[in-house]
mmCIF file of C-alpha atoms in Angstrom:
data_model
loop_
_atom_site.group_PDB
_atom_site.id
_atom_site.type_symbol
_atom_site.label_atom_id
_atom_site.label_comp_id
_atom_site.label_asym_id
_atom_site.label_seq_id
_atom_site.Cartn_x
_atom_site.Cartn_y
_atom_site.Cartn_z
ATOM 1 C CA TYR A 1 0.000 0.000 0.000
ATOM 2 C CA ILE A 2 0.957 3.603 -0.459
ATOM 3 C CA ILE A 3 0.285 5.566 2.733
ATOM 4 C CA GLY A 4 -0.215 9.297 2.486
ATOM 5 C CA ASP A 5 0.114 11.815 5.297
ATOM 6 C CA MET A 6 -2.449 14.460 6.174
ATOM 7 C CA PRO A 7 -1.648 17.120 8.750
ATOM 8 C CA ILE A 8 -4.612 17.794 11.032
ATOM 9 C CA TYR A 9 -4.270 21.543 10.403
ATOM 10 C CA VAL A 10 -3.778 23.667 7.304
ATOM 11 C CA SER A 11 -1.663 26.785 6.871
ATOM 12 C CA PHE A 12 -3.138 30.225 7.461
ATOM 13 C CA GLU A 13 -1.921 31.158 3.949
ATOM 14 C CA SER A 14 -3.613 28.143 2.345
ATOM 15 C CA CYS A 15 -6.352 28.326 -0.265
ATOM 16 C CA ASP A 16 -8.468 26.270 2.170
ATOM 17 C CA VAL A 17 -8.520 29.102 4.691
ATOM 18 C CA TRP A 18 -9.034 31.895 2.202
ATOM 19 C CA SER A 19 -11.754 30.120 0.217
ATOM 20 C CA GLY A 20 -13.530 28.766 3.305
ATOM 21 C CA ARG A 21 -13.103 31.503 5.893
ATOM 22 C CA GLU A 22 -16.355 30.583 7.616
ATOM 23 C CA LEU A 23 -14.855 27.186 8.539
ATOM 24 C CA PHE A 24 -12.024 28.652 10.621
ATOM 25 C CA GLU A 25 -11.756 30.757 13.785
ATOM 26 C CA LEU A 26 -10.959 34.068 12.099
ATOM 27 C CA ASN A 27 -11.702 37.609 13.246
ATOM 28 C CA GLU A 28 -13.529 40.248 11.160
ATOM 29 C CA LYS A 29 -10.240 41.136 9.406
ATOM 30 C CA GLY A 30 -9.610 37.498 8.477
ATOM 31 C CA TYR A 31 -6.839 36.793 10.989
ATOM 32 C CA PRO A 32 -6.850 33.835 13.394
ATOM 33 C CA CYS A 33 -8.429 34.327 16.819
ATOM 34 C CA ARG A 34 -6.773 31.219 18.228
ATOM 35 C CA VAL A 35 -4.105 28.995 16.741
ATOM 36 C CA ALA A 36 -2.925 25.417 17.096
ATOM 37 C CA GLY A 37 -0.049 24.229 19.215
ATOM 38 C CA VAL A 38 0.906 21.870 22.001
ATOM 39 C CA PRO A 39 1.448 22.419 25.722
ATOM 40 C CA PRO A 40 4.855 22.389 27.414
ATOM 41 C CA ASP A 41 6.536 18.981 27.328
ATOM 42 C CA TYR A 42 9.998 17.431 27.343
ATOM 43 C CA PHE A 43 10.698 18.985 23.918
ATOM 44 C CA SER A 44 9.884 22.574 24.923
ATOM 45 C CA PRO A 45 9.236 24.185 28.335
ATOM 46 C CA THR A 46 7.010 26.829 26.698
ATOM 47 C CA GLY A 47 5.139 24.429 24.454
ATOM 48 C CA GLN A 48 4.870 24.921 20.722
ATOM 49 C CA LYS A 49 2.784 27.615 19.086
ATOM 50 C CA TRP A 50 2.304 26.329 15.555
ATOM 51 C CA GLY A 51 0.216 29.235 14.280
ATOM 52 C CA ASN A 52 -2.285 27.245 12.203
ATOM 53 C CA PRO A 53 -5.816 28.662 12.467
ATOM 54 C CA LEU A 54 -8.227 26.470 14.373
ATOM 55 C CA TYR A 55 -11.378 25.101 12.817
ATOM 56 C CA ASP A 56 -14.786 26.522 13.611
ATOM 57 C CA TRP A 57 -16.161 23.125 14.565
ATOM 58 C CA ASN A 58 -19.712 24.458 14.877
ATOM 59 C CA ALA A 59 -19.605 25.466 11.210
ATOM 60 C CA MET A 60 -17.966 22.183 10.205
ATOM 61 C CA ARG A 61 -20.568 20.169 12.120
ATOM 62 C CA ALA A 62 -23.427 22.170 10.567
ATOM 63 C CA ASP A 63 -22.604 20.959 7.056
ATOM 64 C CA GLY A 64 -21.777 17.382 8.064
ATOM 65 C CA TYR A 65 -18.002 17.973 7.922
ATOM 66 C CA ALA A 66 -18.190 18.324 4.122
ATOM 67 C CA TRP A 67 -14.790 20.043 3.916
ATOM 68 C CA TRP A 68 -13.149 17.152 5.789
ATOM 69 C CA LYS A 69 -14.895 14.544 3.657
ATOM 70 C CA LYS A 70 -13.680 16.223 0.457
ATOM 71 C CA ARG A 71 -10.161 16.543 1.868
ATOM 72 C CA LEU A 72 -9.949 12.884 2.847
ATOM 73 C CA LEU A 73 -11.531 11.611 -0.371
ATOM 74 C CA HIS A 74 -9.156 13.726 -2.462
ATOM 75 C CA THR A 75 -6.146 12.413 -0.559
ATOM 76 C CA LEU A 76 -7.392 8.842 -0.914
ATOM 77 C CA SER A 77 -7.723 9.339 -4.677
ATOM 78 C CA MET A 78 -3.894 9.495 -4.708
ATOM 79 C CA VAL A 79 -2.965 6.961 -1.984
ATOM 80 C CA ASP A 80 -4.352 3.742 -0.520
ATOM 81 C CA LYS A 81 -4.368 4.813 3.127
ATOM 82 C CA VAL A 82 -3.930 8.086 4.959
ATOM 83 C CA ARG A 83 -2.229 8.806 8.258
ATOM 84 C CA ILE A 84 -3.899 11.713 10.053
ATOM 85 C CA ASP A 85 -1.061 13.590 11.712
ATOM 86 C CA HIS A 86 -1.832 14.901 15.223
ATOM 87 C CA PHE A 87 -4.959 12.735 15.402
ATOM 88 C CA ARG A 88 -4.946 13.648 19.082
ATOM 89 C CA ALA A 89 -6.745 16.881 18.146
ATOM 90 C CA ILE A 90 -9.879 14.905 17.292
ATOM 91 C CA SER A 91 -10.053 14.007 20.979
ATOM 92 C CA ALA A 92 -8.804 17.345 22.373
ATOM 93 C CA TYR A 93 -6.618 20.115 20.997
ATOM 94 C CA TRP A 94 -4.410 22.846 22.438
ATOM 95 C CA ALA A 95 -5.859 26.259 21.549
ATOM 96 C CA VAL A 96 -3.524 29.242 21.910
ATOM 97 C CA PRO A 97 -4.660 32.886 21.710
ATOM 98 C CA ALA A 98 -3.231 34.190 18.420
ATOM 99 C CA GLU A 99 -1.603 37.166 20.149
ATOM 100 C CA ALA A 100 0.183 35.010 22.764
ATOM 101 C CA GLU A 101 3.981 34.973 22.705
ATOM 102 C CA THR A 102 4.192 31.249 23.515
ATOM 103 C CA ALA A 103 1.919 28.250 23.841
ATOM 104 C CA LEU A 104 1.909 28.600 27.639
ATOM 105 C CA GLU A 105 -1.325 30.602 27.432
ATOM 106 C CA GLY A 106 -3.119 27.797 25.611
ATOM 107 C CA GLU A 107 -5.801 25.492 26.923
ATOM 108 C CA TRP A 108 -7.191 22.057 26.137
ATOM 109 C CA VAL A 109 -10.458 22.114 24.192
ATOM 110 C CA LYS A 110 -12.592 19.018 23.729
ATOM 111 C CA GLY A 111 -12.485 17.751 20.147
ATOM 112 C CA GLU A 112 -15.229 16.361 17.927
ATOM 113 C CA GLY A 113 -14.486 12.730 18.796
ATOM 114 C CA MET A 114 -16.591 9.846 17.523
ATOM 115 C CA HIS A 115 -19.318 12.138 16.175
ATOM 116 C CA PHE A 116 -16.776 13.447 13.651
ATOM 117 C CA LEU A 117 -15.357 10.007 12.851
ATOM 118 C CA ASN A 118 -18.783 8.423 12.384
ATOM 119 C CA GLU A 119 -19.631 11.141 9.862
ATOM 120 C CA ILE A 120 -16.324 10.575 8.069
ATOM 121 C CA TYR A 121 -16.964 6.810 7.983
ATOM 122 C CA ARG A 122 -20.095 7.510 5.913
ATOM 123 C CA VAL A 123 -17.868 8.269 2.919
ATOM 124 C CA VAL A 124 -14.405 6.957 3.844
ATOM 125 C CA ASP A 125 -13.646 3.330 4.707
ATOM 126 C CA LYS A 126 -12.138 3.363 8.184
ATOM 127 C CA GLU A 127 -9.646 0.719 7.018
ATOM 128 C CA ALA A 128 -8.064 3.531 4.983
ATOM 129 C CA ILE A 129 -7.262 5.711 8.026
ATOM 130 C CA ILE A 130 -4.301 5.483 10.414
ATOM 131 C CA ALA A 131 -4.232 7.586 13.589
ATOM 132 C CA GLU A 132 -0.909 9.247 14.396
ATOM 133 C CA ASP A 133 -1.431 9.049 18.147
ATOM 134 C CA LEU A 134 1.998 10.123 19.377
ATOM 135 C CA GLY A 135 2.443 12.862 21.965
ATOM 136 C CA VAL A 136 0.330 13.692 24.983
ATOM 137 C CA GLN A 137 -1.890 10.728 25.836
ATOM 138 C CA ASP A 138 -4.900 10.697 28.137
ATOM 139 C CA GLU A 139 -7.889 8.478 28.883
ATOM 140 C CA ALA A 140 -10.134 10.319 26.423
ATOM 141 C CA LEU A 141 -7.695 9.698 23.563
ATOM 142 C CA ALA A 142 -7.274 6.035 24.515
ATOM 143 C CA LYS A 143 -11.072 5.658 24.584
ATOM 144 C CA LEU A 144 -11.434 7.380 21.192
ATOM 145 C CA LEU A 145 -8.814 5.130 19.621
ATOM 146 C CA ASP A 146 -10.524 2.071 21.074
ATOM 147 C CA GLU A 147 -14.004 3.160 19.920
ATOM 148 C CA SER A 148 -12.793 4.222 16.483
ATOM 149 C CA GLY A 149 -11.015 0.949 15.772
ATOM 150 C CA LEU A 150 -8.237 2.854 14.031
ATOM 151 C CA PRO A 151 -4.661 1.641 14.235
ATOM 152 C CA GLY A 152 -2.259 3.964 16.029
ATOM 153 C CA MET A 153 1.519 4.260 15.874
ATOM 154 C CA ARG A 154 4.386 3.181 18.069
ATOM 155 C CA VAL A 155 8.004 4.344 17.978
ATOM 156 C CA LEU A 156 10.400 1.820 19.510
ATOM 157 C CA GLN A 157 12.878 4.535 20.545
ATOM 158 C CA PHE A 158 10.175 6.195 22.703
ATOM 159 C CA GLY A 159 9.903 2.971 24.699
ATOM 160 C CA PHE A 160 13.329 3.612 26.207
ATOM 161 C CA VAL A 161 12.764 7.200 27.387
ATOM 162 C CA THR A 162 11.962 5.977 30.919
ATOM 163 C CA GLU A 163 12.353 2.707 32.776
ATOM 164 C CA ASP A 164 8.578 2.338 33.059
ATOM 165 C CA ASP A 165 6.556 -0.223 31.152
ATOM 166 C CA ASP A 166 5.924 1.933 28.086
ATOM 167 C CA MET A 167 3.311 1.291 25.372
ATOM 168 C CA HIS A 168 5.989 1.901 22.720
ATOM 169 C CA LEU A 169 7.919 -1.182 23.847
#
């Protein structure tokens, strides 16, 4: 199989944002209100402020996630399977005020979860999706992965970060 990769977020400068402004958290001037990132971790004490605009999930939900369905179907027209990078954001995502200097000011926001995935499964075979589930793990993400039936990822090297019994081993 050929496996493609789909980042969870798109660039602020992308045609997706500028042609579908109503699907993103943008202010009246078209700039992001909040942006994507991750909280502080062992890679960065201030977290990571990625800068990608966040989705307006209310708008996405209102049209049955049509934008996502088109995006996934288009990707799958070129590859056999698709790995959704930062799948964790479907469970919960780190939202950072756009004007913040670092990601420290961010907060966890509950994601769309199984409601989103069940809608996606209406048009995309779940056997074609791989969840990149690396990074911050919690019970909600574990439950989502279990309910979704999607395969996740393991990195052997991560299994040796601590002496604990690690899922990556």
